[in-house]
Short mmCIF file of C-alpha atoms and ligand atoms in Angstrom, two decimals:
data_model
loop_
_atom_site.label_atom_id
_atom_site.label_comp_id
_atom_site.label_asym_id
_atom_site.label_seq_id
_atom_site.Cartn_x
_atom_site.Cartn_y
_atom_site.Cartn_z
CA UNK A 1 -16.79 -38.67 -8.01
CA UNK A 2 -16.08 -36.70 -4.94
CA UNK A 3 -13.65 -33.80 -5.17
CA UNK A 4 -11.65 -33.35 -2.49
CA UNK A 5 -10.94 -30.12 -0.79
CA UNK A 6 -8.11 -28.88 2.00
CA UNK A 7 -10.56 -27.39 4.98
CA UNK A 8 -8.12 -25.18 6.93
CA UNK A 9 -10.68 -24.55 10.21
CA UNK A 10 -8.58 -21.39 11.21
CA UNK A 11 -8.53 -20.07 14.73
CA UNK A 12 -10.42 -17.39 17.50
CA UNK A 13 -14.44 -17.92 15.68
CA UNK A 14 -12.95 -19.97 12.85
CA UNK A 15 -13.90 -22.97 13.37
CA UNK A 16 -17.28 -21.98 13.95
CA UNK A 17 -17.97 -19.81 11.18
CA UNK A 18 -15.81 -22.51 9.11
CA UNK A 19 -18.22 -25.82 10.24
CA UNK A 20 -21.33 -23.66 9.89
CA UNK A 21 -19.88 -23.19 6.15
CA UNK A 22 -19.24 -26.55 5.37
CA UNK A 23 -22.56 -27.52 6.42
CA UNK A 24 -23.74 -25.00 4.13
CA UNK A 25 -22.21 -26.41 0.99
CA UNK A 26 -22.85 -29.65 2.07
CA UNK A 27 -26.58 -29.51 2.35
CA UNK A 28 -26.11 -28.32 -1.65
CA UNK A 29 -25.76 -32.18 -2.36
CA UNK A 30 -22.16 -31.26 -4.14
CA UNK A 31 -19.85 -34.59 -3.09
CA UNK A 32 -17.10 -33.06 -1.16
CA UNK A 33 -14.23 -34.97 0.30
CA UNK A 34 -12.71 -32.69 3.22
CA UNK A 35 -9.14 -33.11 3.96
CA UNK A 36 -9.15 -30.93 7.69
CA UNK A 37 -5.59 -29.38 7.73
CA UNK A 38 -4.78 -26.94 10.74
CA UNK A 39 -2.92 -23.99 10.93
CA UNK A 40 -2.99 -20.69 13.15
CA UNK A 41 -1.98 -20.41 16.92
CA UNK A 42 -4.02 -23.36 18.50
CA UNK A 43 -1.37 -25.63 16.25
CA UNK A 44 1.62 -22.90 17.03
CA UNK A 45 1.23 -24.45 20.64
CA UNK A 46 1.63 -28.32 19.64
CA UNK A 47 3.72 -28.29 16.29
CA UNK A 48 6.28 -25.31 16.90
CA UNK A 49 4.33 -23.79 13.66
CA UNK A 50 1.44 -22.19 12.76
CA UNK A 51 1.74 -23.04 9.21
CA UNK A 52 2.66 -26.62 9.37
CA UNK A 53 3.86 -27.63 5.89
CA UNK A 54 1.43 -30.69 5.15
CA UNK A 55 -0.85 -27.77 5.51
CA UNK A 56 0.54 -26.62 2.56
CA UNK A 57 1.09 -29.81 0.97
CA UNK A 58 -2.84 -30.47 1.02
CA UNK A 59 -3.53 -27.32 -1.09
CA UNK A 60 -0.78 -27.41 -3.52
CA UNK A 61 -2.51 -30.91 -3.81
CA UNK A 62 -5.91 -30.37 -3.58
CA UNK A 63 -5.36 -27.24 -5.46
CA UNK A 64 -8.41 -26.11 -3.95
CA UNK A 65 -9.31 -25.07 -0.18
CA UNK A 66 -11.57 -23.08 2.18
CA UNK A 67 -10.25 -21.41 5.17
CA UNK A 68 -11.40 -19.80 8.41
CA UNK A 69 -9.56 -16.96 9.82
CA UNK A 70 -6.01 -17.18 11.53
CA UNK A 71 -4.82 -14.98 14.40
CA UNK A 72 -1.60 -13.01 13.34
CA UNK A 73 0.10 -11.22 16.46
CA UNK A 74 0.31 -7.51 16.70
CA UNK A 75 3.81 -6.01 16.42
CA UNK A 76 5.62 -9.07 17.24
CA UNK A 77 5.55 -12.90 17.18
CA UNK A 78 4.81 -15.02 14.07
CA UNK A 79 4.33 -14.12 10.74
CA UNK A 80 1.04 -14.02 9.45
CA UNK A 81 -0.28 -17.38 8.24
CA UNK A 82 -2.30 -15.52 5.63
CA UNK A 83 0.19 -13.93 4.05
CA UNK A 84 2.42 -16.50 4.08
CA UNK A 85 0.07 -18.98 2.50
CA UNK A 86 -0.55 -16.79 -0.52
CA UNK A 87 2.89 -16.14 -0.92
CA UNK A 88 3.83 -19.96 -1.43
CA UNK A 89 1.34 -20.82 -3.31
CA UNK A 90 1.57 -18.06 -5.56
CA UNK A 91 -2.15 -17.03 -5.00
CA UNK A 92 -1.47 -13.78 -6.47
CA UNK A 93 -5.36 -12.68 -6.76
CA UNK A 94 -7.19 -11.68 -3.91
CA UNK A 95 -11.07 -11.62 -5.08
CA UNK A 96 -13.60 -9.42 -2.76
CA UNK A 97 -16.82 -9.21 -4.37
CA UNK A 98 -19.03 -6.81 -2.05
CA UNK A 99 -22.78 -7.08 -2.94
CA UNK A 100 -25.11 -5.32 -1.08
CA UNK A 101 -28.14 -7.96 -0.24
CA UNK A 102 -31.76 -7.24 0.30
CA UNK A 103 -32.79 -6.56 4.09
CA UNK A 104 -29.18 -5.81 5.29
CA UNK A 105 -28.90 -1.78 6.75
CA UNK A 106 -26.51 0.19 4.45
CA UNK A 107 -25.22 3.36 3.80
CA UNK A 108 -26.66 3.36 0.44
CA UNK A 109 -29.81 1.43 -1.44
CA UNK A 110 -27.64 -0.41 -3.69
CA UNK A 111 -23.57 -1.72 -4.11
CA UNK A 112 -21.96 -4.15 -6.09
CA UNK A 113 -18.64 -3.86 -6.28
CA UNK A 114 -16.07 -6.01 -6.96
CA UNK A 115 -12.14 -5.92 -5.29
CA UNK A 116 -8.94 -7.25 -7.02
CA UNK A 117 -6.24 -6.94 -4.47
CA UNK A 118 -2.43 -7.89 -5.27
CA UNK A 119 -1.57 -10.06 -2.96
CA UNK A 120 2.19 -11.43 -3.37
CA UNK A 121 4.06 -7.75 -3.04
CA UNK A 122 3.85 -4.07 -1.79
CA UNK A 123 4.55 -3.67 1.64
CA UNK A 124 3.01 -7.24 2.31
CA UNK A 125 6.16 -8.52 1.07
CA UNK A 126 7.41 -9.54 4.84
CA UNK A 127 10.67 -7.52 4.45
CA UNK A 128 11.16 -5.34 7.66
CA UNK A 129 14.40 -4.43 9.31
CA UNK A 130 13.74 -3.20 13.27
CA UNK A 131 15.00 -0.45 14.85
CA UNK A 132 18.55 -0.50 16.36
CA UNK A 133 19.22 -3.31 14.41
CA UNK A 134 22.66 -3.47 12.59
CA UNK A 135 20.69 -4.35 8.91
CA UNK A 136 18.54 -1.03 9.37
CA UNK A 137 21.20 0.83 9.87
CA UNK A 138 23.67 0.01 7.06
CA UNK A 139 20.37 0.33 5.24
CA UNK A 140 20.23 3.95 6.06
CA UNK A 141 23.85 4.59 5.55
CA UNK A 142 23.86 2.80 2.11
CA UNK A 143 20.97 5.28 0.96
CA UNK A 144 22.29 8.09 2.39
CA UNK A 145 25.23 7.49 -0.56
CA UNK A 146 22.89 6.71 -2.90
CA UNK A 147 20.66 10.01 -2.33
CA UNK A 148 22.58 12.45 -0.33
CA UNK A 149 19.14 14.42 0.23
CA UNK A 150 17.64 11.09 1.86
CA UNK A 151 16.86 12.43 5.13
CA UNK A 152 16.05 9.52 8.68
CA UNK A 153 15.41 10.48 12.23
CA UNK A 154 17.65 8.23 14.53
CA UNK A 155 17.24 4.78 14.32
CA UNK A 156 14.59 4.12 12.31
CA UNK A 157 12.81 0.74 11.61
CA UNK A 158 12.04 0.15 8.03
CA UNK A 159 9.46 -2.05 5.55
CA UNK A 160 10.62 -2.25 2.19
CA UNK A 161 7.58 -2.24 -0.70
CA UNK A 162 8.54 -3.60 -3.69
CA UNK A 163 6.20 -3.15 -6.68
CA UNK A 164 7.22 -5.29 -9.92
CA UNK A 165 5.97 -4.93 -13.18
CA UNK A 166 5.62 -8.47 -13.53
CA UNK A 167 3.21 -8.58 -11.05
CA UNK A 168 0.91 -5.79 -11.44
CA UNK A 169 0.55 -6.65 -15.04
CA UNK A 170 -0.88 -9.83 -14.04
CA UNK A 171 -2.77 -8.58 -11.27
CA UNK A 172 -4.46 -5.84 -13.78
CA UNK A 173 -4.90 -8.25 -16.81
CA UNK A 174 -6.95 -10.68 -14.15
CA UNK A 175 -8.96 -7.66 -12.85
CA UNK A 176 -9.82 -7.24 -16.51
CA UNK A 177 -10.97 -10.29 -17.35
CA UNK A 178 -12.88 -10.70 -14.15
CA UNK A 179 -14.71 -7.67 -15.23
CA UNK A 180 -15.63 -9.11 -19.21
CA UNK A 181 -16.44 -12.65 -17.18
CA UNK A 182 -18.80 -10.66 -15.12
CA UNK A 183 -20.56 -8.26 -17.20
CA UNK A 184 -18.72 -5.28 -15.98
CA UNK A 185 -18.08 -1.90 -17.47
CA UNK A 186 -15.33 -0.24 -15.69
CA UNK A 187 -12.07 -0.90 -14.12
CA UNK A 188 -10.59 1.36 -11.76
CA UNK A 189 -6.91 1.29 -10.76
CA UNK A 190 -6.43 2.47 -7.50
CA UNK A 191 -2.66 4.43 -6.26
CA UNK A 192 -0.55 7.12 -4.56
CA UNK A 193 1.34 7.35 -7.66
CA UNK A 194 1.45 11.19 -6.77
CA UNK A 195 3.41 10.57 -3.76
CA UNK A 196 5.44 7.10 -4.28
CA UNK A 197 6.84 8.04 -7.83
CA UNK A 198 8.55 4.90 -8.64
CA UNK A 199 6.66 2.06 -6.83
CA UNK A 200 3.03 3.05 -7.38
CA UNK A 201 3.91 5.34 -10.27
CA UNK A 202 4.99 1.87 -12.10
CA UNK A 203 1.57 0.19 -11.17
CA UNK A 204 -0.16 3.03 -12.68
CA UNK A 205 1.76 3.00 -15.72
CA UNK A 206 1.77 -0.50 -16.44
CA UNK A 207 -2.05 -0.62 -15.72
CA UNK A 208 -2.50 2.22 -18.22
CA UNK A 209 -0.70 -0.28 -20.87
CA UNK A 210 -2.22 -3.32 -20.18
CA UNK A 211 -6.05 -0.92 -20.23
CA UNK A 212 -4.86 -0.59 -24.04
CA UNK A 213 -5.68 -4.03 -24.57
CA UNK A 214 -9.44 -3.74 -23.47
CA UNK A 215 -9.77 -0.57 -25.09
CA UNK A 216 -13.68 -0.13 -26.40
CA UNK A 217 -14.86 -3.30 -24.64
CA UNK A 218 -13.86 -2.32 -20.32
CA UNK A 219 -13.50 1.48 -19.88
CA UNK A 220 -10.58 2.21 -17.30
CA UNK A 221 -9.67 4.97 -15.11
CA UNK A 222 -7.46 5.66 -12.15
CA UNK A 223 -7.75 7.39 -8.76
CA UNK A 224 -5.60 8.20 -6.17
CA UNK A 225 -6.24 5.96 -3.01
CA UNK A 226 -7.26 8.68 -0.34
CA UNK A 227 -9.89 10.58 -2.83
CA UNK A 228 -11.17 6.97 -3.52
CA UNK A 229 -11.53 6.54 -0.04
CA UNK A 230 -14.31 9.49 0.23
CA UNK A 231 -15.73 8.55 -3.10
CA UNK A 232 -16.42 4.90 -2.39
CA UNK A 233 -18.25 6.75 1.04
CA UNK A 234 -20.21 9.04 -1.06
CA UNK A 235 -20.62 7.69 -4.82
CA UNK A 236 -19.65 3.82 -4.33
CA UNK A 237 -22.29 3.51 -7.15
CA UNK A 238 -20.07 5.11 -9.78
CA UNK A 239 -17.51 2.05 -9.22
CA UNK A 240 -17.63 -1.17 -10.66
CA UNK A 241 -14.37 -3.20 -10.88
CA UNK A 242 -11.45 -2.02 -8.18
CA UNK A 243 -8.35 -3.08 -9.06
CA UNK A 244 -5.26 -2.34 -6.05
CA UNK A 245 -1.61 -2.94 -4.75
CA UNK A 246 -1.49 -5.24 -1.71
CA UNK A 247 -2.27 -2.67 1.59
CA UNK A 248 -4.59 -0.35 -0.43
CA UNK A 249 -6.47 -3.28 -1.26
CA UNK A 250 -6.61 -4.84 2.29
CA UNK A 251 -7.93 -1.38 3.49
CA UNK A 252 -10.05 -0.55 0.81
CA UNK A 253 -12.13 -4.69 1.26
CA UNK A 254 -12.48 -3.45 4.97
CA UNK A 255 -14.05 -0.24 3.99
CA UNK A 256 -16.32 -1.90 1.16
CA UNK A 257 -17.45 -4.66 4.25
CA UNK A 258 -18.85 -1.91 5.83
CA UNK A 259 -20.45 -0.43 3.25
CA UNK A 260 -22.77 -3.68 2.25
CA UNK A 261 -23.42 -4.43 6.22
CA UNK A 262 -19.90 -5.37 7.76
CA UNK A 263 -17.41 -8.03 8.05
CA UNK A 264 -19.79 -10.59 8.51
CA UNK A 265 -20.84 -10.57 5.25
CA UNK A 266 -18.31 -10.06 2.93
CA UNK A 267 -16.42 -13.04 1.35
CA UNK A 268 -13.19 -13.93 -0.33
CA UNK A 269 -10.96 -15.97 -2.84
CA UNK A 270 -7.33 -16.13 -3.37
CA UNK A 271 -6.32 -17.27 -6.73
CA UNK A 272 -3.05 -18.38 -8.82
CA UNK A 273 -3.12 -19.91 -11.98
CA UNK A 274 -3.88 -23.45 -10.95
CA UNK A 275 -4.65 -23.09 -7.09
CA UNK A 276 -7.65 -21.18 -5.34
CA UNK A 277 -8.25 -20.47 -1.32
CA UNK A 278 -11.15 -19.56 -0.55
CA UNK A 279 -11.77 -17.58 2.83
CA UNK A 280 -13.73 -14.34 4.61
CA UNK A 281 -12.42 -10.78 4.66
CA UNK A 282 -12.54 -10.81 8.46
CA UNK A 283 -10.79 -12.02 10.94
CA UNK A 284 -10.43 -14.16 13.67
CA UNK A 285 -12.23 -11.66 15.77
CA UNK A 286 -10.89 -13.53 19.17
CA UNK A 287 -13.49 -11.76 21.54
CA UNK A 288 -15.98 -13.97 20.01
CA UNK A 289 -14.22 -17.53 20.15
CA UNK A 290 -15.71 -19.85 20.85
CA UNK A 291 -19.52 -18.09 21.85
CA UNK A 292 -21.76 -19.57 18.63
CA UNK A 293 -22.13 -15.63 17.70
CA UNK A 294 -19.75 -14.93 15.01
CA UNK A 295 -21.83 -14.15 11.24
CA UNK A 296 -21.06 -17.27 9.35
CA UNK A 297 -22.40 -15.23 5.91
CA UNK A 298 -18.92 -14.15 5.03
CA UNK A 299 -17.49 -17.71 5.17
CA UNK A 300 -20.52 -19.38 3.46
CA UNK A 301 -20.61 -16.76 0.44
CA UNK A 302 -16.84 -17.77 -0.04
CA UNK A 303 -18.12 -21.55 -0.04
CA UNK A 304 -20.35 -19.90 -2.77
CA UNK A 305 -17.51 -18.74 -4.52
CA UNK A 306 -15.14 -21.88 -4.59
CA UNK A 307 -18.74 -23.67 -5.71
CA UNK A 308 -18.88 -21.65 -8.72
CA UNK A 309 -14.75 -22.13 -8.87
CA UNK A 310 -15.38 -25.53 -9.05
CA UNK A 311 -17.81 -25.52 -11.81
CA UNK A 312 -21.05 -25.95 -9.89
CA UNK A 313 -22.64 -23.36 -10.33
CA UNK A 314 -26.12 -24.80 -9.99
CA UNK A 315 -25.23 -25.60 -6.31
CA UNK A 316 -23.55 -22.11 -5.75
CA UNK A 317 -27.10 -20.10 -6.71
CA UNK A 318 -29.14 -22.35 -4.64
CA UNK A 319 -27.06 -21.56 -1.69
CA UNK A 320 -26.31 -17.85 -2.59
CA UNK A 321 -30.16 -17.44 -2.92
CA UNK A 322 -30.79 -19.23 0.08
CA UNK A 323 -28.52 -16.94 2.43
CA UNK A 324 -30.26 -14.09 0.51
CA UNK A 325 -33.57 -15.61 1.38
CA UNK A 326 -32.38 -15.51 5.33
CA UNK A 327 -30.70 -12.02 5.21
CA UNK A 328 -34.28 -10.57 3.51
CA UNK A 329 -36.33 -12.42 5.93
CA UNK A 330 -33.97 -11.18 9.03
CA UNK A 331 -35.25 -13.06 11.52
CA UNK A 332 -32.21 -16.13 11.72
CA UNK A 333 -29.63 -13.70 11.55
CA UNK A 334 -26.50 -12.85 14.02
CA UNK A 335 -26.58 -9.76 16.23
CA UNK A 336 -24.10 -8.06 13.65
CA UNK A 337 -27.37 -8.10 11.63
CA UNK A 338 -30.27 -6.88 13.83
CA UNK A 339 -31.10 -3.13 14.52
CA UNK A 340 -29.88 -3.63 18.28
CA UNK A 341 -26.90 -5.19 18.67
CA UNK A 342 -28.03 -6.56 22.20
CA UNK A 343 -31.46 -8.11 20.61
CA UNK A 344 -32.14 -11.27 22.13
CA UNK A 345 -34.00 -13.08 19.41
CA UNK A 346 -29.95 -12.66 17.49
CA UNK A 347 -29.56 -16.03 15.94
CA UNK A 348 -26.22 -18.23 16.97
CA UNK A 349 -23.56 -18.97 14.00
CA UNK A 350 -25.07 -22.48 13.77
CA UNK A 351 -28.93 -21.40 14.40
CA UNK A 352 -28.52 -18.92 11.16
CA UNK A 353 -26.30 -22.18 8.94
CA UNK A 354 -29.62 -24.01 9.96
CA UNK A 355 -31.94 -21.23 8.56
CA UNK A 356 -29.75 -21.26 5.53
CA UNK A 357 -29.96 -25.16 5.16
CA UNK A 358 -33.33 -24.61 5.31
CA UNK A 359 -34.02 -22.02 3.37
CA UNK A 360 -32.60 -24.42 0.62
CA UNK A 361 -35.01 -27.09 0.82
P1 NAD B 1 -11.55 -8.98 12.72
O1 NAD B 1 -12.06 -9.06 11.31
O2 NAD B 1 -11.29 -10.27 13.41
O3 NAD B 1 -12.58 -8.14 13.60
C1 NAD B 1 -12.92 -6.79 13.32
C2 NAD B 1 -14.31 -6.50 13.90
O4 NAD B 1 -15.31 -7.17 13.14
C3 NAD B 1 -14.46 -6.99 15.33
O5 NAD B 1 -15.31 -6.11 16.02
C4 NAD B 1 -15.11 -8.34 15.17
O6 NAD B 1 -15.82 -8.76 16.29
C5 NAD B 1 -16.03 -8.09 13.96
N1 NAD B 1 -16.22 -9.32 13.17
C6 NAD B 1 -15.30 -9.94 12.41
N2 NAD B 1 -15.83 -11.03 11.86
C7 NAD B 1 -17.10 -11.10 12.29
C8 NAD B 1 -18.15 -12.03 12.07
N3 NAD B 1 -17.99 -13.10 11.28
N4 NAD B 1 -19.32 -11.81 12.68
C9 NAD B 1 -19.51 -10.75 13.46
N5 NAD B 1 -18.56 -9.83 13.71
C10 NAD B 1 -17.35 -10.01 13.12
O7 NAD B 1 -10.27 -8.05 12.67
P2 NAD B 1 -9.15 -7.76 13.77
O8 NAD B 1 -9.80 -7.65 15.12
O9 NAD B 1 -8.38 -6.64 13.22
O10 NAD B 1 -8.22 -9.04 13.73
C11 NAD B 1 -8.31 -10.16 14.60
C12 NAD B 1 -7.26 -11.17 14.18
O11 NAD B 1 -7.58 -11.72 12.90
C13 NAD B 1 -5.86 -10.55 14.03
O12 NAD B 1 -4.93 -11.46 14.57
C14 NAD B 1 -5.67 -10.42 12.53
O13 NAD B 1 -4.33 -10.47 12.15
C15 NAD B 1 -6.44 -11.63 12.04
N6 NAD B 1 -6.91 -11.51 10.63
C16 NAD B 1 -6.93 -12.65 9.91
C17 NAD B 1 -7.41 -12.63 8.61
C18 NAD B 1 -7.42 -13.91 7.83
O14 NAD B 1 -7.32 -14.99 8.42
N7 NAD B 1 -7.53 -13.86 6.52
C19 NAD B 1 -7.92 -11.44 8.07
C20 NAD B 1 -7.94 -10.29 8.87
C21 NAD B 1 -7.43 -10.33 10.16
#
């Protein structure tokens, strides 16, 4: 029977990278009924919405989905689709496996990391109070009372990040169980728990508790998120499982992408307990739209990932180990890929979902 899956094509190289995907996981002979729902700022235009709720409605139904990127404004305008579709659906684990493939320039010989990024709190959480505005300031005046030391220059404008218990102790437990699914040895919780007392100084804590559990079978430690930073630079090798608050974990998945080749490359899942969305680390890279030059990797290793999500993991080998095959070879790869950015023999987005397809037979 066919299993039917929400595509969300995205926006800016989306719906490039997004077809060339689809293709992909197509071509792996898994029967996939696509249900196209569209979000992002191409819809924003013609529904009043980016996030049209029967875009919603298909993934709480579906409960499973692949998405291209989505264009969030800078500073102002809408709320970022992203965020917002994580938050409703309670996709509270954001899954960033960075694997360093065979024929792709790197830093280093060898990485394989994996990222577990909160994804439902921290400073993500969408509640921001601008400056001038009556709400900020009875904020400021209603801490002031509360901690007569608080100190504010004039009108400030201010992002609350709440950190919950609740939530990092699910976020942690998942990171741990990701790790004894996959093999791994080591979970590291990542923080500024020397700075932000309360807030990160909980999700330290509770991850320390929740470690107990998996005592002799994961080993855990903890660093603090700027010395991780230089470490992940220098040693990225003595790191196995990362696990992260919401904006540490955005940050960190950026700096990983670059270590195992870029953005191109590096793929994603968001996961709750019954739902998963599956969908690149980068963006929608704008500058690009629409110019069949985009890296479609990222977005096919996340088809990879909802394959094995699904159960087929058959499928999701022969098409991980086909992409492999084409990154090796380097011939039918984007310019992101080659040694000069400007070399013309670059393959387009489709040209390199063709070498893939290919590479398959
Ligand atoms: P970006 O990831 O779009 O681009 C960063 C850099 O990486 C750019 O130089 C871009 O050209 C390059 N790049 C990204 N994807 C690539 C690919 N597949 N192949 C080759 N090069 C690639 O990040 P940005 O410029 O900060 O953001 C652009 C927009 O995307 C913003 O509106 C942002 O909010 C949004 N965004 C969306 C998501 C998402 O949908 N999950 C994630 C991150 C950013």
């Amino acid at each position: 029977m066919k299993r039917k899956v929400t595509l969300i094509p995205g926006d800016g190289i989306g719906p490039e990278v997004s077809l060339a995907a689809r293709r992909c996981i197509e071509a792996t002979g898994v029967a996939i009924d696509w249900e196209i729902a569209e979000a992002g700022s191409d819809v924003m235009e013609k529904k009043g919405t980016p996030l049209p709720d029967e875009v919603i409605a298909s993934v709480r139904k579906n409960k499973i989905a692949i998405k291209g990127p989505v264009t969030t404004p800078v500073g102002s305008g809408f709320r970022s689709v992203n965020v917002a579709l994580r938050k409703e659906l309670d996709l509270f684990a954001c899954l960033r496996p960075c694997k360093l493939y065979a024929g792709v320039r790197a830093l280093h010989p060898a990485i394989d990391l994996i990222i577990v990024r909160e994804n439902t709190e921290d400073l993500y959480a969408g509640i921001e109070f601008e400056e001038k505005s009556k709400e900020a300031a009875a904020l400021v005046q209603k801490i002031k009372e509360w901690n007569p030391k608080a100190r504010f220059n004039p009108d400030p404008a201010i992002s609350i990040k709440p950190i919950s218990e609740s939530a990092t102790r699910r976020i942690v437990r998942f990171a741990f169980e990701t790790a004894l699914k996959n093999g791994r040895k080591k979970v590291t919780a990542v923080h500024k728990a020397n700075i932000m007392k309360c807030t990160d100084g909980l999700f330290l804590r509770t991850a320390r508790d929740v470690a107990k559990a998996y005592e002799g079978k994961i080993q855990f430690e903890d660093r603090i998120v700027d010395n991780m930073c230089m470490q992940l630079v220098q040693r990225p090798n003595d790191y196995d499982v990362l696990v992260l608050p919401n904006l540490y974990g955005d940050i960190i998945s950026d700096l990983c992408a670059g270590l195992i080749g870029g953005l191109g490359i590096a793929p994603g899942a968001n996961i709750g307990d019954d739902t998963a969305l599956f969908e690149a680390t980068h963006g929608s890279a704008p500058k690009y739209k629409g110019l069949n030059k985009a890296n479609p990797t990222a977005m096919i290793l996340s088809g990879v990932l909802m394959l094995r999500h699904m159960g087929e993991a058959a499928a999701a080998d022969r098409l991980e180990n086909a992409v492999a095959k084409v990154l090796k070879e380097g011939r039918s790869v984007t310019y992101d890929l080659k040694a000069d950015r400007h070399d013309p023999t670059a393959a387009g987005t489709s040209q390199m979902a063709d070498a893939v397809i290919r590479a398959m037979k």
